């Protein structure tokens, strides 16, 4: 990872930097002895930041009692996320505009905010990190763009003007400025004190395959989430004509995280609504939200012309003049072989359209009851009417009238009296549009099916990757990921937690005496006992061999509930009589328990304490529960 050296660039004073409360907060958080009380006092001096922080905490509160104070919000969100959120909001407030004429500051922050919201929602599904940390990470991942626009306003304006559609921005930045926004983002995030895992992910977010992170690891997951969040943000701020081009890639990305098209569409719509809400809070200029995702994936195909082939179409002709109707029906039906339906006014045509769902509507402009323009507007107001091809018949050659017709949704027009050669040419264009639309719909359906299959496949792969094949319990990787998550929550919220390490006593003797097949069945029976006995909210896994790990959440200062659970499990396993092929086997387990203590720096220390307690239980004769308390190991079994 190449990181720009801010000191060598000699531009430190020009870089976007936090001010006021955000700066004080950054400096305070660098001190190891900083207290929650100090942080709370700092944030409370900034009403806007206080409100946004409480809003963020309540958004993550998932329906429990509403948070109304800064101290509660900090406890819920955690110090790391509070620092990053304060930094991000401070930069938005200070850099709503700037000297770079070619740089759209409001669009930049809208895009960054959308990335942040997408990361937050993806984080809730993926659980790779605290959602609010991911929110802040997404918000600042492209801060290097803002920095370059601030430092080099004229050259950056020139650079943006020369960017071709398929040319990466970073290539132009390197060419013009000998650095790029990813390098500068990494340098700034390090300077801000952002954790290294987020810095490296931000640096590689545009090309995650170039990251050195091992597949499935936490850094690997975060960098790919950032890549996906950027695609969602690009889609959100794109022009209408560009959004359709991005839908296919988004659908496939959804499949890769286990979401079929319908579920992914719902997810995208939720993200967009949340984006709208946050833009209002931060007073960012609002751009039009994309339409609902399900409508976009069923949108009509682009229109093209110049085709000579033809096949049968359902065509509705709306004409109050009998002679014109007879002429058009004859040409369409007898000569060209299309299926023709007729109506004499707009109201009758609208009713008939809902019944037959035509491919093409050819309508006169001036008619009684409902004219052609009103009919067009009514048809376009329906979902199915968006895909119709509408040709207007008119005897008026007035440019202003034609503009009015096209604004209403007309695709083409034919002047009266009808020239048959011109009429056939117009129909070829309409037919081609319909064939293109059918191909488009088939491709979309294939893509949706593929995305659904991909989502199912990825859900299965994820299940297998996190499941022990023999016992069907979560495996070591899943258990350690859960342990890290619960540890992080406990650190932020101040709640206690505990772990239990469980070992099957004399398991080697079972394998030696009865064979590994019997040993495997014993493992499955003990795993089933753990699953059946575990309390709601506890997580468990087979950590390796004959050893199992249980992570107990929401503990309190009293170890008694965890000890009672461990003792109940020990007795449950001991009372079981395992019969396999007329072989009767009775097993027992030893359990080591450890509670999270303030002296423990990370989750490994907690597991090590439980491991020492397990060793003490074995040393004391096995079939026991031992609790680790500081440097003591207490026998908790009734022996």
XYZ file of C-alpha atoms in Angstrom:
639
model
C 0.000 0.000 0.000
C 1.523 3.298 -1.137
C 0.674 6.160 1.212
C 1.282 9.816 0.391
C 3.672 11.552 2.787
C 1.779 14.636 3.976
C 4.916 16.248 5.395
C 6.805 15.915 2.083
C 3.896 17.351 0.129
C 4.146 20.480 2.329
C 0.412 20.957 2.113
C -0.664 20.198 5.641
C -2.221 23.611 6.160
C -4.327 23.209 3.025
C -5.680 19.762 3.821
C -9.258 19.357 5.012
C -8.952 19.030 8.772
C -11.283 18.934 11.767
C -11.931 22.029 13.838
C -13.558 22.905 17.109
C -15.153 20.034 19.018
C -14.060 17.409 16.476
C -10.411 18.414 16.818
C -10.619 18.492 20.629
C -12.287 15.082 20.536
C -9.535 13.611 18.359
C -6.857 14.920 20.701
C -8.716 13.663 23.784
C -9.177 10.179 22.319
C -5.433 9.879 21.733
C -4.957 9.942 25.527
C -5.139 6.524 27.165
C -6.651 7.961 30.366
C -9.543 9.795 28.684
C -12.901 9.181 30.384
C -16.459 8.935 29.075
C -17.306 11.963 31.230
C -14.704 14.116 29.421
C -15.916 12.982 26.003
C -19.529 13.674 26.952
C -18.707 17.220 28.120
C -16.888 17.925 24.867
C -19.714 16.719 22.629
C -22.381 18.549 24.642
C -20.752 21.870 23.712
C -21.817 21.276 20.098
C -25.643 21.027 19.830
C -25.575 19.926 16.189
C -23.090 17.120 16.861
C -25.038 16.064 19.974
C -28.256 15.801 17.975
C -26.648 13.854 15.155
C -24.971 11.454 17.564
C -28.248 10.745 19.390
C -29.951 10.300 16.010
C -27.251 7.802 14.957
C -27.534 5.874 18.239
C -31.325 5.664 18.035
C -31.124 4.457 14.430
C -29.043 1.522 15.673
C -31.212 0.943 18.737
C -33.590 -1.465 16.963
C -36.807 -0.611 18.746
C -35.672 -0.577 22.379
C -36.115 2.462 24.637
C -35.255 5.696 22.825
C -31.905 7.271 23.721
C -32.173 10.911 24.745
C -28.787 11.800 26.228
C -25.274 12.150 24.835
C -23.801 9.833 27.491
C -26.234 7.055 26.548
C -25.496 7.606 22.858
C -21.736 7.310 23.450
C -22.253 4.107 25.419
C -24.378 2.673 22.606
C -22.147 3.716 19.694
C -18.720 3.324 21.341
C -15.788 5.742 21.598
C -14.129 4.718 18.315
C -17.273 5.305 16.292
C -18.063 8.546 18.161
C -14.646 9.929 17.267
C -15.014 8.977 13.615
C -18.589 10.253 13.328
C -17.651 13.579 14.915
C -14.737 13.908 12.503
C -16.906 13.146 9.463
C -19.708 15.530 10.446
C -17.159 18.265 11.229
C -15.667 17.960 7.746
C -19.118 18.086 6.114
C -19.934 21.289 8.002
C -16.625 22.947 7.038
C -16.313 21.828 3.414
C -19.781 22.282 1.898
C -18.104 24.360 -0.790
C -14.623 25.343 -1.808
C -12.281 26.936 -4.350
C -12.330 24.101 -6.924
C -14.873 25.141 -9.580
C -14.930 21.722 -11.260
C -15.513 19.795 -8.029
C -19.116 19.267 -6.937
C -18.791 19.517 -3.142
C -22.453 18.808 -2.412
C -22.451 15.749 -4.689
C -19.232 14.545 -3.052
C -20.784 14.625 0.427
C -24.035 13.100 -0.828
C -22.021 10.249 -2.355
C -19.950 9.849 0.825
C -23.082 9.838 2.961
C -24.683 7.202 0.763
C -21.551 5.061 1.054
C -21.725 5.474 4.830
C -25.368 4.402 5.032
C -24.769 1.441 2.703
C -21.812 0.346 4.872
C -23.929 0.652 8.020
C -26.725 -1.514 6.578
C -24.317 -4.027 5.023
C -22.529 -4.220 8.367
C -25.771 -5.149 10.120
C -26.131 -8.107 7.751
C -22.467 -9.094 7.619
C -21.581 -8.394 11.288
C -17.909 -7.996 10.373
C -17.592 -4.851 12.511
C -19.753 -2.480 14.533
C -22.212 -0.842 12.058
C -21.432 2.680 13.309
C -17.705 2.147 12.758
C -18.511 1.053 9.211
C -20.757 4.127 8.774
C -17.856 6.417 9.654
C -15.464 4.405 7.486
C -17.768 4.753 4.469
C -18.210 8.477 5.120
C -14.464 9.169 4.898
C -13.248 6.557 2.409
C -13.008 9.123 -0.424
C -11.815 12.103 1.633
C -8.684 12.216 -0.571
C -10.799 13.604 -3.452
C -11.828 16.542 -1.267
C -8.214 17.043 -0.226
C -6.920 17.220 -3.807
C -9.713 19.633 -4.806
C -8.769 21.814 -1.821
C -5.012 21.732 -2.439
C -4.990 22.038 -6.246
C -8.280 23.760 -7.177
C -7.300 24.866 -10.707
C -5.415 21.747 -11.767
C -8.100 19.487 -10.301
C -10.778 21.343 -12.263
C -8.748 20.770 -15.452
C -8.196 17.131 -14.546
C -11.910 16.442 -13.929
C -12.783 18.048 -17.262
C -10.516 15.619 -19.106
C -11.750 12.424 -17.450
C -13.118 9.972 -20.029
C -16.011 7.655 -18.996
C -13.835 4.536 -18.581
C -10.683 6.213 -17.256
C -10.124 5.719 -13.505
C -9.847 9.055 -11.697
C -6.751 7.838 -9.833
C -4.849 7.410 -13.135
C -5.427 11.046 -14.093
C -4.510 12.192 -10.584
C -1.196 10.325 -10.758
C -0.550 11.776 -14.210
C -1.291 15.366 -13.197
C -0.383 15.428 -9.489
C 1.932 12.418 -8.870
C -0.436 11.172 -6.161
C -4.072 10.080 -6.057
C -7.080 10.289 -3.776
C -6.576 6.767 -2.372
C -3.033 7.503 -1.260
C -4.081 10.793 0.272
C -7.120 9.249 1.970
C -4.894 6.649 3.637
C -2.436 9.327 4.805
C -5.213 11.491 6.246
C -6.984 8.619 8.002
C -3.719 7.566 9.636
C -3.205 11.180 10.704
C -6.726 11.212 12.169
C -5.983 8.063 14.191
C -8.386 5.774 12.269
C -7.690 2.028 12.881
C -5.357 0.433 10.341
C -7.926 -2.134 9.163
C -10.173 0.692 7.871
C -7.242 2.629 6.370
C -6.107 -0.332 4.270
C -9.671 -1.145 3.206
C -10.263 2.459 2.107
C -7.017 2.433 0.109
C -8.058 -0.674 -1.867
C -11.820 -0.076 -2.052
C -11.843 0.651 -5.805
C -9.828 -2.497 -6.660
C -10.355 -4.934 -3.766
C -8.703 -7.810 -5.642
C -5.381 -5.938 -5.266
C -5.633 -6.118 -1.483
C -3.314 -8.576 0.270
C -6.095 -9.632 2.665
C -6.660 -13.395 2.793
C -10.045 -14.560 1.494
C -12.725 -14.645 4.174
C -10.667 -12.605 6.664
C -12.097 -9.517 8.354
C -9.998 -7.057 6.235
C -11.094 -8.956 3.102
C -14.761 -8.643 4.043
C -14.493 -4.924 4.877
C -12.728 -3.968 1.637
C -15.352 -5.818 -0.429
C -18.160 -4.179 1.557
C -16.605 -0.791 0.752
C -16.421 -1.748 -2.932
C -20.112 -2.664 -2.874
C -21.027 0.506 -0.959
C -19.267 2.584 -3.635
C -21.238 0.837 -6.399
C -24.471 1.596 -4.539
C -23.427 5.225 -4.069
C -22.438 5.552 -7.752
C -25.860 4.186 -8.659
C -27.644 6.585 -6.284
C -26.128 9.785 -7.669
C -26.039 8.674 -11.341
C -28.177 10.316 -13.982
C -31.311 8.423 -15.005
C -29.719 7.225 -18.255
C -26.714 5.846 -16.348
C -28.625 4.046 -13.595
C -29.971 1.336 -15.902
C -26.415 0.447 -16.925
C -25.448 -0.093 -13.276
C -28.386 -2.299 -12.292
C -26.990 -5.571 -13.679
C -23.742 -5.294 -11.706
C -25.650 -4.392 -8.546
C -27.940 -7.425 -8.891
C -24.886 -9.697 -9.176
C -23.233 -8.043 -6.172
C -26.420 -8.686 -4.221
C -26.232 -12.351 -5.191
C -22.665 -12.525 -3.887
C -23.831 -11.534 -0.391
C -26.707 -14.004 -0.461
C -29.581 -11.730 -1.552
C -31.882 -12.581 -4.441
C -33.122 -9.766 -6.684
C -36.279 -9.058 -4.685
C -34.474 -8.987 -1.317
C -31.656 -6.885 -2.730
C -34.148 -4.442 -4.260
C -35.800 -4.019 -0.863
C -32.361 -3.440 0.694
C -31.449 -0.776 -1.916
C -34.778 1.034 -1.417
C -34.243 1.115 2.370
C -30.746 2.531 1.918
C -32.059 5.244 -0.427
C -34.812 6.271 2.005
C -32.307 6.472 4.855
C -30.049 8.542 2.591
C -32.864 11.026 2.011
C -33.428 11.331 5.766
C -29.741 11.957 6.515
C -29.356 14.508 3.705
C -32.139 16.505 5.364
C -30.414 16.313 8.762
C -27.047 17.399 7.334
C -28.672 20.001 5.036
C -27.107 18.618 1.875
C -28.703 19.558 -1.435
C -31.183 16.883 -2.438
C -31.028 15.115 -5.774
C -33.925 13.041 -7.020
C -34.048 9.578 -5.442
C -33.927 6.620 -7.832
C -37.356 5.043 -8.422
C -38.153 1.817 -6.529
C -35.660 -0.863 -7.521
C -38.284 -3.358 -8.719
C -39.544 -0.760 -11.211
C -36.057 -0.106 -12.494
C -35.277 -3.757 -13.150
C -38.501 -4.014 -15.145
C -37.877 -0.824 -17.097
C -38.353 -0.638 -20.825
C -35.479 -1.220 -23.195
C -33.597 1.561 -25.013
C -35.151 2.552 -28.318
C -33.369 1.916 -31.601
C -34.396 1.998 -35.214
C -33.473 0.586 -38.651
C -34.756 -2.960 -38.911
C -36.454 -4.795 -41.762
C -37.813 -7.956 -40.097
C -41.389 -8.232 -38.784
C -43.644 -10.566 -36.784
C -47.064 -10.460 -35.210
C -47.768 -7.827 -32.557
C -50.877 -6.793 -30.612
C -51.745 -3.332 -31.917
C -54.525 -1.089 -30.629
C -55.783 1.480 -33.152
C -57.738 4.408 -31.713
C -59.466 6.364 -34.475
C -62.913 7.998 -34.671
C -62.797 8.330 -38.498
C -64.141 5.043 -40.033
C -62.286 5.402 -43.338
C -58.889 5.955 -41.643
C -59.600 3.077 -39.250
C -60.463 0.744 -42.158
C -57.252 1.694 -44.015
C -54.995 1.190 -40.981
C -56.663 -2.079 -39.906
C -56.317 -3.497 -43.401
C -52.630 -2.676 -43.656
C -51.778 -3.935 -40.174
C -53.878 -7.098 -40.266
C -54.059 -8.251 -43.876
C -50.730 -7.004 -45.217
C -48.425 -7.192 -42.191
C -50.135 -9.972 -40.221
C -50.500 -8.211 -36.856
C -53.371 -8.741 -34.405
C -55.428 -5.546 -34.427
C -57.911 -4.172 -31.874
C -59.927 -1.009 -32.498
C -61.466 1.746 -30.372
C -63.230 4.938 -31.417
C -62.215 7.198 -28.518
C -59.703 7.479 -25.700
C -61.922 6.204 -22.883
C -62.837 3.054 -24.777
C -59.156 2.568 -25.714
C -57.989 2.915 -22.093
C -60.462 0.271 -20.930
C -59.555 -2.073 -23.782
C -55.805 -1.571 -23.168
C -56.102 -2.887 -19.607
C -57.729 -6.016 -20.991
C -55.496 -6.827 -23.984
C -52.170 -5.177 -22.919
C -51.133 -4.146 -26.449
C -47.550 -3.832 -27.646
C -48.247 -0.737 -29.766
C -50.927 1.943 -29.586
C -51.692 4.032 -32.690
C -54.018 6.857 -31.696
C -55.600 9.871 -33.348
C -54.978 13.149 -31.545
C -58.385 14.837 -31.780
C -61.210 12.572 -30.550
C -64.354 12.932 -28.405
C -64.498 11.949 -24.693
C -60.710 11.609 -24.284
C -58.231 12.839 -26.887
C -54.978 11.138 -27.895
C -52.806 13.276 -25.649
C -54.936 12.511 -22.575
C -54.947 8.812 -23.480
C -51.130 8.821 -23.735
C -50.769 10.469 -20.311
C -53.197 7.961 -18.761
C -51.352 4.994 -20.260
C -47.942 6.270 -19.151
C -49.263 6.672 -15.588
C -49.542 2.856 -15.278
C -46.623 0.461 -14.730
C -47.413 -1.653 -17.798
C -48.030 1.484 -19.891
C -44.388 2.541 -19.450
C -43.342 -0.116 -21.961
C -45.887 0.671 -24.697
C -44.827 2.153 -28.019
C -47.253 4.978 -28.840
C -47.667 6.525 -32.309
C -49.794 9.672 -32.641
C -51.899 10.388 -35.776
C -52.325 14.095 -36.503
C -53.293 16.424 -39.315
C -51.600 19.384 -37.578
C -47.953 20.098 -38.409
C -47.089 22.480 -35.581
C -43.694 22.159 -33.877
C -45.059 23.343 -30.521
C -47.806 20.707 -30.673
C -45.258 17.985 -31.436
C -43.165 19.048 -28.433
C -46.283 18.814 -26.281
C -46.986 15.316 -27.621
C -43.466 14.020 -26.949
C -43.517 15.525 -23.443
C -46.718 13.576 -22.774
C -44.964 10.317 -23.702
C -45.580 9.833 -27.437
C -42.788 7.874 -29.176
C -43.505 8.837 -32.802
C -46.102 10.529 -35.001
C -47.640 10.149 -38.480
C -49.328 13.010 -40.303
C -52.636 12.663 -42.103
C -53.435 11.799 -44.799
C -51.406 8.625 -44.131
C -48.535 7.860 -46.505
C -48.313 4.033 -46.586
C -44.555 3.948 -47.127
C -43.947 6.291 -44.180
C -46.443 4.328 -42.097
C -44.606 1.029 -42.713
C -41.275 2.666 -41.831
C -42.691 3.898 -38.518
C -44.035 0.409 -37.770
C -40.613 -1.156 -38.383
C -39.169 1.146 -35.714
C -42.002 0.205 -33.337
C -41.509 -3.505 -34.045
C -37.783 -3.257 -33.463
C -38.369 -1.539 -30.142
C -40.694 -4.381 -29.121
C -38.152 -7.078 -30.108
C -35.417 -5.210 -28.267
C -37.683 -4.964 -25.245
C -38.406 -8.705 -25.307
C -34.680 -9.446 -25.493
C -34.075 -6.977 -22.650
C -36.752 -8.654 -20.531
C -35.323 -12.120 -21.229
C -31.857 -10.934 -20.248
C -33.202 -9.382 -17.057
C -35.106 -12.563 -16.183
C -31.980 -14.630 -16.821
C -29.973 -12.233 -14.686
C -32.548 -12.413 -11.878
C -32.522 -16.222 -12.007
C -28.735 -16.235 -12.015
C -28.645 -13.798 -9.070
C -31.118 -15.983 -7.154
C -29.011 -19.080 -7.836
C -25.856 -17.175 -6.900
C -27.472 -15.927 -3.673
C -28.541 -19.460 -2.738
C -25.119 -20.851 -3.624
C -23.333 -18.188 -1.569
C -25.625 -18.758 1.408
C -24.805 -22.469 1.221
C -21.084 -21.778 0.848
C -21.162 -19.398 3.801
C -23.016 -22.025 5.842
C -20.448 -24.693 4.960
C -17.549 -22.307 5.600
C -18.842 -21.603 9.108
C -20.175 -25.062 10.012
C -18.395 -28.089 11.415
C -19.228 -30.955 9.041
C -19.320 -33.679 11.704
C -21.330 -32.077 14.522
C -23.181 -29.438 12.438
C -22.289 -26.892 15.111
C -20.623 -23.613 14.077
C -16.909 -24.240 13.464
C -13.832 -22.598 14.968
C -13.870 -19.691 12.487
C -17.526 -18.915 13.211
C -16.962 -19.169 16.953
C -13.975 -16.844 16.959
C -15.835 -14.299 14.794
C -18.734 -14.353 17.256
C -16.316 -14.040 20.167
C -14.691 -10.956 18.595
C -18.089 -9.379 17.953
C -19.376 -9.999 21.510
C -16.077 -8.690 22.938
C -16.436 -5.496 20.871
C -20.046 -4.994 22.026
C -19.061 -5.597 25.652
C -16.259 -3.025 25.343
C -18.581 -0.386 23.897
C -21.557 -0.984 26.166
C -19.800 -1.840 29.405
C -21.676 -5.155 29.622
C -19.880 -8.209 30.923
C -19.431 -11.495 29.112
C -18.061 -14.956 29.799
C -16.676 -17.918 27.881
C -16.726 -21.641 28.577
C -14.245 -24.173 27.203
C -15.582 -27.731 27.241
C -13.505 -30.875 26.807
C -14.762 -34.487 26.571
C -12.954 -36.487 29.272
C -10.724 -39.402 28.140
C -11.848 -39.022 24.538
C -8.631 -40.573 23.228
C -9.483 -43.781 25.112
C -12.869 -43.925 23.339
C -11.159 -43.661 19.951
C -8.510 -46.236 20.896
C -11.013 -48.729 22.374
C -13.924 -48.437 19.938
C -12.503 -46.777 16.826
C -12.868 -43.321 15.310
C -16.331 -43.997 13.871
C -17.683 -44.521 17.405
C -15.674 -41.508 18.568
C -17.315 -39.366 15.900
C -20.768 -40.451 17.077
C -19.853 -39.548 20.667
C -18.793 -36.091 19.457
C -22.147 -35.669 17.713
C -24.072 -36.675 20.854
C -22.156 -34.226 23.064
C -22.612 -31.473 20.436
C -26.382 -32.146 20.466
C -26.369 -31.847 24.286
C -24.649 -28.451 24.081
C -27.140 -27.281 21.464
C -30.139 -28.483 23.488
C -28.920 -27.067 26.802
C -27.554 -23.691 25.666
C -29.420 -20.597 26.800
C -30.978 -18.024 24.488
C -28.323 -15.563 23.342
C -25.376 -17.904 23.963
C -23.205 -18.891 20.998
C -21.330 -22.160 20.760
C -18.966 -23.949 18.388
C -16.674 -26.917 18.025
C -13.274 -25.312 18.344
C -11.273 -28.413 17.458
C -10.930 -32.112 18.299
C -13.067 -32.907 21.356
C -13.122 -29.253 22.541
C -16.058 -26.826 22.364
C -16.399 -23.093 23.044
C -19.479 -21.319 24.439
C -19.684 -17.502 24.370
C -22.117 -16.147 26.983
C -23.459 -12.643 26.306
C -25.061 -10.030 28.572
C -23.441 -11.356 31.724
C -23.591 -9.472 35.011
C -21.162 -8.995 37.856
C -22.301 -12.265 39.422
C -20.788 -15.391 37.846
C -23.545 -17.561 39.303
C -25.820 -17.781 36.188
C -22.911 -18.911 34.000
C -21.722 -21.440 36.608
C -25.255 -22.834 36.971
C -25.482 -23.206 33.193
C -22.075 -24.947 33.018
C -22.983 -27.293 35.878
C -26.352 -28.118 34.316
C -24.612 -28.969 31.047
C -22.003 -31.137 32.798
C -24.690 -33.135 34.621
C -26.835 -33.448 31.477
C -23.956 -35.014 29.520
C -23.009 -37.338 32.385
C -26.578 -38.688 32.712
C -26.745 -39.558 29.027
C -26.215 -43.186 28.048
C -24.892 -43.314 24.529
C -25.646 -46.568 22.745
C -23.993 -47.258 19.411
C -24.268 -50.696 17.811
C -25.041 -52.299 21.196
C -21.991 -50.575 22.676
C -22.899 -48.547 25.764
C -20.707 -45.553 26.414
C -20.972 -43.048 29.244
C -18.991 -39.857 28.934
C -18.267 -36.837 31.099
C -16.983 -33.372 30.330
C -14.709 -30.859 32.043
C -15.502 -27.150 31.765
C -13.370 -24.043 32.278
C -15.212 -20.747 32.777
C -13.817 -17.205 32.639
C -15.516 -13.805 32.976
C -14.324 -10.689 31.167
C -12.147 -8.656 33.547
C -10.883 -5.095 33.233
C -7.265 -6.296 33.109
C -7.915 -8.304 29.938
C -6.743 -6.461 26.820
C -8.485 -8.623 24.223
C -10.617 -11.718 23.731
C -7.554 -13.983 23.554
C -6.813 -13.206 27.190
C -10.354 -14.245 28.091
C -10.065 -17.565 26.242
C -6.629 -18.198 27.808
C -8.142 -17.728 31.273
C -10.902 -20.246 30.458
C -8.277 -22.645 29.101
C -6.322 -22.456 32.367
C -9.532 -23.102 34.313
C -10.213 -26.126 32.069
C -6.713 -27.438 32.750
C -7.328 -27.012 36.503
C -10.587 -29.001 36.180
C -8.767 -31.852 34.441
C -5.944 -31.795 36.933
C -8.445 -32.025 39.809
C -9.870 -35.277 38.404
C -12.024 -34.211 35.403
C -15.854 -34.145 35.282
C -15.783 -30.716 36.948
C -16.520 -27.029 36.367
C -13.751 -24.592 37.334
C -13.992 -20.804 37.318
C -11.010 -18.518 36.629
C -11.025 -15.462 38.884
C -7.927 -13.312 38.478
C -5.129 -15.751 39.467
C -7.408 -18.246 41.231
C -9.231 -21.310 39.927
C -12.355 -22.247 41.862
C -14.039 -25.671 41.799
C -17.743 -24.950 41.198
C -19.022 -28.552 40.937
C -20.955 -30.281 43.674
C -18.525 -33.145 44.378
